[in-house]
CSV table of C-alpha atoms and ligand atoms in Angstrom, one decimal:
chain,number,residue,atom,x,y,z
A,1,UNK,CA,-18.3,-21.9,3.6
A,2,UNK,CA,-17.6,-19.1,1.1
A,3,UNK,CA,-16.0,-19.9,-2.2
A,4,UNK,CA,-13.1,-17.7,-3.2
A,5,UNK,CA,-15.1,-15.5,-5.6
A,6,UNK,CA,-17.4,-14.5,-2.7
A,7,UNK,CA,-14.4,-13.6,-0.6
A,8,UNK,CA,-13.5,-10.0,-0.2
A,9,UNK,CA,-10.2,-8.3,-0.9
A,10,UNK,CA,-9.5,-4.7,0.1
A,11,UNK,CA,-6.6,-2.4,0.1
A,12,UNK,CA,-5.9,1.4,0.1
A,13,UNK,CA,-3.1,3.8,-0.7
A,14,UNK,CA,-2.7,7.3,0.8
A,15,UNK,CA,-2.7,10.1,-1.8
A,16,UNK,CA,0.2,11.9,-0.1
A,17,UNK,CA,3.0,12.4,-2.5
A,18,UNK,CA,3.5,10.4,-5.7
A,19,UNK,CA,3.2,6.6,-5.9
A,20,UNK,CA,6.5,4.8,-5.8
A,21,UNK,CA,7.9,1.6,-7.2
A,22,UNK,CA,7.5,0.3,-3.6
A,23,UNK,CA,3.8,1.0,-3.6
A,24,UNK,CA,3.4,-0.7,-7.0
A,25,UNK,CA,5.5,-3.8,-6.3
A,26,UNK,CA,4.6,-4.2,-2.6
A,27,UNK,CA,0.8,-3.6,-2.8
A,28,UNK,CA,-0.8,-2.5,-6.1
A,29,UNK,CA,0.6,-5.2,-8.4
A,30,UNK,CA,-0.5,-8.0,-6.0
A,31,UNK,CA,-4.0,-6.5,-5.9
A,32,UNK,CA,-4.2,-6.3,-9.7
A,33,UNK,CA,-3.1,-9.9,-10.0
A,34,UNK,CA,-5.9,-11.1,-7.6
A,35,UNK,CA,-8.7,-8.7,-8.5
A,36,UNK,CA,-10.6,-11.3,-10.6
A,37,UNK,CA,-10.5,-13.9,-7.8
A,38,UNK,CA,-12.3,-11.8,-5.2
A,39,UNK,CA,-15.0,-9.3,-4.6
A,40,UNK,CA,-12.5,-6.4,-4.7
A,41,UNK,CA,-12.4,-3.0,-3.1
A,42,UNK,CA,-9.6,-0.5,-3.5
A,43,UNK,CA,-9.8,3.0,-2.0
A,44,UNK,CA,-7.9,6.3,-2.0
A,45,UNK,CA,-7.1,6.7,1.7
A,46,UNK,CA,-7.5,10.4,1.7
A,47,UNK,CA,-8.4,10.6,5.4
A,48,UNK,CA,-5.1,8.9,6.1
A,49,UNK,CA,-3.4,11.5,4.0
A,50,UNK,CA,-4.3,14.2,6.5
A,51,UNK,CA,-2.7,12.5,9.5
A,52,UNK,CA,-0.2,15.4,9.1
A,53,UNK,CA,-1.2,18.7,7.5
A,54,UNK,CA,-1.2,19.0,3.7
A,55,UNK,CA,-1.7,21.9,1.3
A,56,UNK,CA,-5.4,21.5,0.1
A,57,UNK,CA,-4.6,22.0,-3.6
A,58,UNK,CA,-1.7,19.6,-3.5
A,59,UNK,CA,-3.9,17.0,-1.8
A,60,UNK,CA,-6.7,17.4,-4.3
A,61,UNK,CA,-4.2,16.9,-7.1
A,62,UNK,CA,-2.7,13.8,-5.4
A,63,UNK,CA,-6.1,12.2,-5.1
A,64,UNK,CA,-6.7,12.4,-8.9
A,65,UNK,CA,-3.1,11.4,-9.7
A,66,UNK,CA,-3.4,8.4,-7.4
A,67,UNK,CA,-6.6,7.1,-8.9
A,68,UNK,CA,-5.4,7.6,-12.4
A,69,UNK,CA,-2.3,5.7,-11.5
A,70,UNK,CA,-4.4,2.9,-9.9
A,71,UNK,CA,-6.2,2.5,-13.3
A,72,UNK,CA,-2.9,2.8,-15.2
A,73,UNK,CA,-1.5,-0.1,-13.1
A,74,UNK,CA,-4.3,-2.3,-14.2
A,75,UNK,CA,-7.1,-1.9,-11.6
A,76,UNK,CA,-10.3,-2.5,-13.6
A,77,UNK,CA,-13.2,-0.4,-12.3
A,78,UNK,CA,-15.6,-2.9,-13.9
A,79,UNK,CA,-14.3,-5.6,-11.6
A,80,UNK,CA,-13.1,-3.7,-8.6
A,81,UNK,CA,-15.0,-1.2,-6.6
A,82,UNK,CA,-12.8,1.9,-6.7
A,83,UNK,CA,-13.7,4.7,-4.3
A,84,UNK,CA,-12.5,7.6,-2.1
A,85,UNK,CA,-12.5,6.9,1.6
A,86,UNK,CA,-13.9,10.3,2.6
A,87,UNK,CA,-16.9,9.7,0.2
A,88,UNK,CA,-18.1,6.9,2.5
A,89,UNK,CA,-18.8,8.5,5.8
A,90,UNK,CA,-19.0,5.1,7.6
A,91,UNK,CA,-15.2,5.0,7.6
A,92,UNK,CA,-14.9,7.9,10.0
A,93,UNK,CA,-17.6,6.6,12.3
A,94,UNK,CA,-16.3,3.0,12.5
A,95,UNK,CA,-12.8,4.3,12.9
A,96,UNK,CA,-14.0,6.5,15.8
A,97,UNK,CA,-15.7,3.5,17.4
A,98,UNK,CA,-12.7,1.3,17.0
A,99,UNK,CA,-10.4,3.9,18.5
A,100,UNK,CA,-12.5,3.6,21.7
A,101,UNK,CA,-12.0,-0.2,21.7
A,102,UNK,CA,-8.2,0.2,21.8
A,103,UNK,CA,-5.7,0.5,24.6
A,104,UNK,CA,-3.1,3.3,24.4
A,105,UNK,CA,-0.4,0.7,24.8
A,106,UNK,CA,-1.5,-1.1,21.7
A,107,UNK,CA,-1.1,2.0,19.6
A,108,UNK,CA,2.2,2.9,21.2
A,109,UNK,CA,3.6,-0.4,20.1
A,110,UNK,CA,3.0,0.2,16.4
A,111,UNK,CA,6.4,0.3,14.7
A,112,UNK,CA,5.2,2.9,12.1
A,113,UNK,CA,4.2,5.2,14.9
A,114,UNK,CA,7.5,4.8,16.6
A,115,UNK,CA,9.5,5.4,13.4
A,116,UNK,CA,7.4,8.3,12.2
A,117,UNK,CA,7.0,10.0,15.5
A,118,UNK,CA,10.8,9.9,16.1
A,119,UNK,CA,11.2,12.0,13.0
A,120,UNK,CA,8.9,14.8,14.1
A,121,UNK,CA,9.9,15.2,17.7
A,122,UNK,CA,10.8,18.9,17.2
A,123,UNK,CA,7.4,20.2,16.1
A,124,UNK,CA,5.4,17.7,18.2
A,125,UNK,CA,3.8,14.5,17.1
A,126,UNK,CA,0.5,14.7,15.2
A,127,UNK,CA,-2.3,12.7,16.9
A,128,UNK,CA,-3.2,11.5,13.4
A,129,UNK,CA,0.0,9.4,13.4
A,130,UNK,CA,-1.0,7.8,16.7
A,131,UNK,CA,-4.7,6.9,15.8
A,132,UNK,CA,-4.5,6.2,12.1
A,133,UNK,CA,-4.2,2.5,12.7
A,134,UNK,CA,-7.7,2.4,14.2
A,135,UNK,CA,-9.1,4.2,11.2
A,136,UNK,CA,-7.4,1.5,9.2
A,137,UNK,CA,-9.1,-1.1,11.4
A,138,UNK,CA,-12.4,0.5,10.5
A,139,UNK,CA,-11.5,0.6,6.8
A,140,UNK,CA,-10.9,-3.2,6.8
A,141,UNK,CA,-13.7,-4.3,9.0
A,142,UNK,CA,-16.4,-2.3,7.2
A,143,UNK,CA,-16.3,-4.6,4.1
A,144,UNK,CA,-16.2,-8.0,5.8
A,145,UNK,CA,-12.7,-8.3,4.3
A,146,UNK,CA,-11.1,-11.7,4.1
A,147,UNK,CA,-7.7,-10.6,2.6
A,148,UNK,CA,-5.7,-7.4,2.8
A,149,UNK,CA,-2.7,-7.3,0.4
A,150,UNK,CA,-0.2,-4.8,1.8
A,151,UNK,CA,3.5,-4.3,2.1
A,152,UNK,CA,5.4,-5.5,5.2
A,153,UNK,CA,5.2,-2.1,6.9
A,154,UNK,CA,1.4,-2.5,7.2
A,155,UNK,CA,1.4,-6.1,8.5
A,156,UNK,CA,1.2,-5.0,12.2
A,157,UNK,CA,-1.9,-2.9,11.5
A,158,UNK,CA,-3.7,-5.8,10.0
A,159,UNK,CA,-2.7,-7.8,13.1
A,160,UNK,CA,-4.1,-5.0,15.3
A,161,UNK,CA,-7.4,-5.3,13.2
A,162,UNK,CA,-7.6,-9.0,14.0
A,163,UNK,CA,-7.0,-8.4,17.7
A,164,UNK,CA,-9.6,-5.7,18.0
A,165,UNK,CA,-12.1,-7.7,15.9
A,166,UNK,CA,-11.6,-10.8,18.0
A,167,UNK,CA,-12.0,-8.8,21.2
A,168,UNK,CA,-15.1,-7.0,19.9
A,169,UNK,CA,-16.7,-10.3,18.7
A,170,UNK,CA,-16.1,-11.9,22.1
A,171,UNK,CA,-17.5,-9.0,24.1
A,172,UNK,CA,-20.5,-8.0,21.9
A,173,UNK,CA,-21.2,-11.1,19.8
A,174,UNK,CA,-20.1,-12.1,16.3
A,175,UNK,CA,-19.9,-8.8,14.3
A,176,UNK,CA,-16.8,-8.7,12.3
A,177,UNK,CA,-15.1,-11.0,9.8
A,178,UNK,CA,-11.5,-11.8,10.7
A,179,UNK,CA,-9.2,-10.5,7.9
A,180,UNK,CA,-6.0,-12.2,6.8
A,181,UNK,CA,-3.0,-10.2,5.6
A,182,UNK,CA,-1.4,-11.0,2.3
A,183,UNK,CA,2.3,-10.1,2.0
A,184,UNK,CA,4.0,-11.0,-1.2
A,185,UNK,CA,7.0,-13.3,-0.6
A,186,UNK,CA,9.1,-11.1,-2.9
A,187,UNK,CA,9.4,-7.3,-2.9
A,188,UNK,CA,7.3,-6.7,0.2
A,189,UNK,CA,9.7,-4.0,1.4
A,190,UNK,CA,11.4,-2.1,-1.4
A,191,UNK,CA,14.2,-0.1,0.1
A,192,UNK,CA,15.6,3.3,-0.6
A,193,UNK,CA,18.2,2.9,-3.3
A,194,UNK,CA,20.6,5.3,-1.6
A,195,UNK,CA,20.0,4.1,1.9
A,196,UNK,CA,19.0,0.4,1.7
A,197,UNK,CA,18.4,0.4,5.4
A,198,UNK,CA,15.3,2.5,5.0
A,199,UNK,CA,12.0,1.8,3.1
A,200,UNK,CA,11.4,3.6,-0.2
A,201,UNK,CA,8.7,6.1,0.8
A,202,UNK,CA,6.1,8.1,-1.0
A,203,UNK,CA,6.8,11.1,1.3
A,204,UNK,CA,10.4,11.2,0.2
A,205,UNK,CA,11.3,14.4,-1.6
A,206,UNK,CA,10.8,14.4,-5.4
A,207,UNK,CA,14.5,14.9,-5.9
A,208,UNK,CA,15.4,11.9,-3.6
A,209,UNK,CA,17.8,9.8,-5.6
A,210,UNK,CA,16.9,6.7,-3.7
A,211,UNK,CA,13.2,6.7,-4.5
A,212,UNK,CA,11.7,5.7,-7.9
A,213,UNK,CA,8.4,7.5,-8.4
A,214,UNK,CA,6.1,5.9,-11.0
A,215,UNK,CA,5.9,9.2,-12.8
A,216,UNK,CA,9.7,9.8,-12.8
A,217,UNK,CA,11.3,10.8,-16.1
A,218,UNK,CA,12.7,7.6,-17.6
A,219,UNK,CA,16.2,8.8,-17.9
A,220,UNK,CA,16.2,10.0,-14.3
A,221,UNK,CA,14.8,6.7,-13.1
A,222,UNK,CA,17.6,4.9,-15.0
A,223,UNK,CA,20.2,7.1,-13.4
A,224,UNK,CA,18.7,6.3,-9.9
A,225,UNK,CA,19.1,2.6,-10.5
A,226,UNK,CA,22.6,2.9,-12.0
A,227,UNK,CA,23.7,4.9,-8.9
A,228,UNK,CA,22.0,2.6,-6.4
A,229,UNK,CA,24.2,1.9,-3.4
A,230,UNK,CA,25.8,-1.6,-3.4
A,231,UNK,CA,28.8,-3.1,-1.7
A,232,UNK,CA,32.3,-4.4,-2.4
A,233,UNK,CA,31.4,-8.2,-2.4
A,234,UNK,CA,31.0,-8.1,-6.2
A,235,UNK,CA,28.6,-11.1,-6.0
A,236,UNK,CA,25.0,-11.0,-6.9
A,237,UNK,CA,23.6,-12.8,-4.0
A,238,UNK,CA,20.4,-12.3,-1.9
A,239,UNK,CA,21.7,-11.5,1.6
A,240,UNK,CA,19.6,-8.8,3.2
A,241,UNK,CA,22.0,-8.3,6.1
A,242,UNK,CA,25.3,-8.0,4.4
A,243,UNK,CA,24.2,-6.9,0.9
A,244,UNK,CA,21.0,-4.9,1.4
A,245,UNK,CA,21.4,-2.8,-1.8
A,246,UNK,CA,22.0,-5.8,-4.1
A,247,UNK,CA,19.2,-7.8,-2.4
A,248,UNK,CA,16.9,-4.9,-3.0
A,249,UNK,CA,17.7,-4.8,-6.7
A,250,UNK,CA,17.3,-8.6,-6.9
A,251,UNK,CA,13.8,-8.3,-5.3
A,252,UNK,CA,12.8,-5.5,-7.8
A,253,UNK,CA,14.0,-7.6,-10.8
A,254,UNK,CA,12.4,-10.8,-9.5
A,255,UNK,CA,9.1,-9.2,-8.9
A,256,UNK,CA,8.9,-7.4,-12.2
A,257,UNK,CA,10.1,-10.3,-14.3
A,258,UNK,CA,8.1,-12.9,-12.2
A,259,UNK,CA,11.2,-15.0,-11.7
A,260,UNK,CA,12.5,-16.4,-8.4
A,261,UNK,CA,15.4,-15.0,-6.5
A,262,UNK,CA,17.4,-18.3,-7.0
A,263,UNK,CA,17.0,-18.0,-10.8
A,264,UNK,CA,18.3,-14.5,-10.7
A,265,UNK,CA,21.3,-15.5,-8.5
A,266,UNK,CA,22.0,-18.3,-11.0
A,267,UNK,CA,21.7,-16.1,-14.1
A,268,UNK,CA,24.0,-13.4,-12.7
A,269,UNK,CA,26.5,-15.8,-11.1
A,270,UNK,CA,29.5,-14.5,-13.1
A,271,UNK,CA,28.2,-11.1,-14.0
A,272,UNK,CA,29.4,-7.7,-12.6
A,273,UNK,CA,27.2,-5.1,-10.8
A,274,UNK,CA,27.3,-2.7,-13.8
A,275,UNK,CA,25.6,-5.2,-16.2
A,276,UNK,CA,23.2,-6.3,-13.5
A,277,UNK,CA,22.1,-2.7,-12.7
A,278,UNK,CA,21.7,-2.1,-16.4
A,279,UNK,CA,19.3,-5.1,-16.7
A,280,UNK,CA,17.4,-3.9,-13.6
A,281,UNK,CA,17.2,-0.4,-15.0
A,282,UNK,CA,15.9,-1.7,-18.4
A,283,UNK,CA,13.1,-3.6,-16.7
A,284,UNK,CA,12.1,-0.8,-14.4
A,285,UNK,CA,12.1,1.7,-17.2
A,286,UNK,CA,10.0,-0.6,-19.4
A,287,UNK,CA,7.5,-0.9,-16.5
A,288,UNK,CA,7.4,2.9,-15.9
A,289,UNK,CA,7.1,3.6,-19.7
A,290,UNK,CA,4.0,1.3,-19.8
A,291,UNK,CA,2.4,2.8,-16.7
A,292,UNK,CA,3.0,6.4,-17.8
A,293,UNK,CA,1.5,5.7,-21.2
A,294,UNK,CA,-1.6,4.2,-19.6
A,295,UNK,CA,-1.7,7.0,-17.1
A,296,UNK,CA,-2.2,9.5,-20.0
A,297,UNK,CA,-5.4,7.6,-21.0
A,298,UNK,CA,-6.9,7.9,-17.5
A,299,UNK,CA,-5.8,11.3,-16.5
A,300,UNK,CA,-9.3,12.7,-17.1
A,301,UNK,CA,-11.1,14.2,-14.1
A,302,UNK,CA,-14.6,13.6,-15.5
A,303,UNK,CA,-13.9,9.9,-16.0
A,304,UNK,CA,-12.3,9.7,-12.6
A,305,UNK,CA,-15.2,11.4,-10.8
A,306,UNK,CA,-17.6,9.1,-12.5
A,307,UNK,CA,-15.7,6.0,-11.3
A,308,UNK,CA,-15.3,7.4,-7.8
A,309,UNK,CA,-19.0,8.3,-7.5
A,310,UNK,CA,-20.1,4.9,-8.7
A,311,UNK,CA,-17.6,3.1,-6.5
A,312,UNK,CA,-18.7,5.1,-3.4
A,313,UNK,CA,-22.3,4.3,-4.0
A,314,UNK,CA,-21.6,0.5,-4.1
A,315,UNK,CA,-19.1,0.6,-1.2
A,316,UNK,CA,-21.6,2.4,1.0
A,317,UNK,CA,-24.1,-0.4,0.8
A,318,UNK,CA,-21.9,-2.9,2.6
A,319,UNK,CA,-20.3,-0.2,4.8
A,320,UNK,CA,-23.6,1.0,6.2
A,321,UNK,CA,-24.8,-2.6,6.9
A,322,UNK,CA,-21.6,-3.3,8.9
A,323,UNK,CA,-21.8,0.0,10.8
A,324,UNK,CA,-25.4,-0.6,11.7
A,325,UNK,CA,-24.6,-4.1,12.9
A,326,UNK,CA,-21.8,-2.7,15.0
A,327,UNK,CA,-24.0,0.0,16.5
A,328,UNK,CA,-26.6,-2.5,17.3
A,329,UNK,CA,-24.1,-4.8,19.0
A,330,UNK,CA,-22.9,-1.8,21.1
A,331,UNK,CA,-26.5,-0.9,22.1
A,332,UNK,CA,-26.4,2.4,20.2
A,333,UNK,CA,-29.5,1.5,18.2
B,427,LIG,P1,1.4,4.0,1.8
B,427,LIG,O1,2.5,4.5,0.8
B,427,LIG,O2,1.9,4.1,3.2
B,427,LIG,O3,0.1,4.7,1.5
B,427,LIG,O4,1.2,2.5,1.5
B,427,LIG,C1,0.4,2.0,0.5
B,427,LIG,C2,0.7,0.5,0.3
B,427,LIG,O5,2.0,0.3,-0.3
B,427,LIG,C3,0.7,-0.3,1.6
B,427,LIG,O6,0.2,-1.6,1.4
B,427,LIG,C4,2.2,-0.4,1.9
B,427,LIG,O7,2.5,-1.5,2.7
B,427,LIG,C5,2.8,-0.5,0.5
B,427,LIG,N1,4.2,0.0,0.5
B,427,LIG,C6,4.5,1.3,0.7
B,427,LIG,N2,5.9,1.5,0.6
B,427,LIG,C7,6.4,0.3,0.3
B,427,LIG,C8,7.7,-0.3,0.0
B,427,LIG,N3,8.7,0.5,0.0
B,427,LIG,N4,7.8,-1.6,-0.3
B,427,LIG,C9,6.7,-2.4,-0.4
B,427,LIG,N5,5.5,-2.0,-0.1
B,427,LIG,C10,5.3,-0.7,0.2
């Protein structure tokens, strides 16, 4: 039986667009909190970023911005193995193998595929959108991962990983470790402030008033919170169905201040939306100011390259062992 320190935690973020408050609260902050308790890996999912075409220079910049922001958020490269997915070739190979273990129907059922493909019907749907979940399966299985902290939108992909790992182990013998998903009970799906029926997304335009980017100008971020869509109930109550906008703001405040939803409801029982929004804006702006100050310290390509190179070297050791084991199980070697 492994003790917790020998257990493995892994997560990744696509360097496409700028990181949002949703990425931070839903995934990165949970990882930062737990990084001392596990053998931890975090990667820049650059192969996932090309599921749909990107401008090469923009992608390159996003990769560095993303890793500098990881560090600014508190990921400690002395404790956590930080690397770029495309530097560890095993990701591509295991992803390819796992695609061949998957039924078309399984991928068609993925909610993210359904949602994203609906939006690009006109130009045709990129195959990358269809098969990226099996690349993610490979990402997770390569490191014998026990726990994957992600936002709610990625839960189904971790479940797919479990299904495929189980099927593979049954058919070819015990090869993969079964990963568990970790979804934070609070702030696991931060919604767009202007359209609280949709998730806040990294791919939203930079002028999207409903999306808080971690590098947003502080005054603009404040305005975005102050103009967040609410309702006419005039009660600060967590009710996702009837008050999605207010519930979203409660989640944001609860997660940042590490308080429970009930405590917030109690504290703001007789307080109006204006004051509540101001308090949320203060906390969000304080968070962004800290992150942006830290970011300046890490925005140094030489330092980032050094961290990525060291991380890839370490990641490759485990990744190549798992890939070899998989190929042996399949009869390829
Ligand atoms: P992505 O932005 O798709 O690369 O996702 C990176 C990580 O952030 C994944 O674990 C997502 O589940 C999480 N995430 C992305 N957007 C949100 C959001 N709006 N709320 C909570 N978590 C999110």
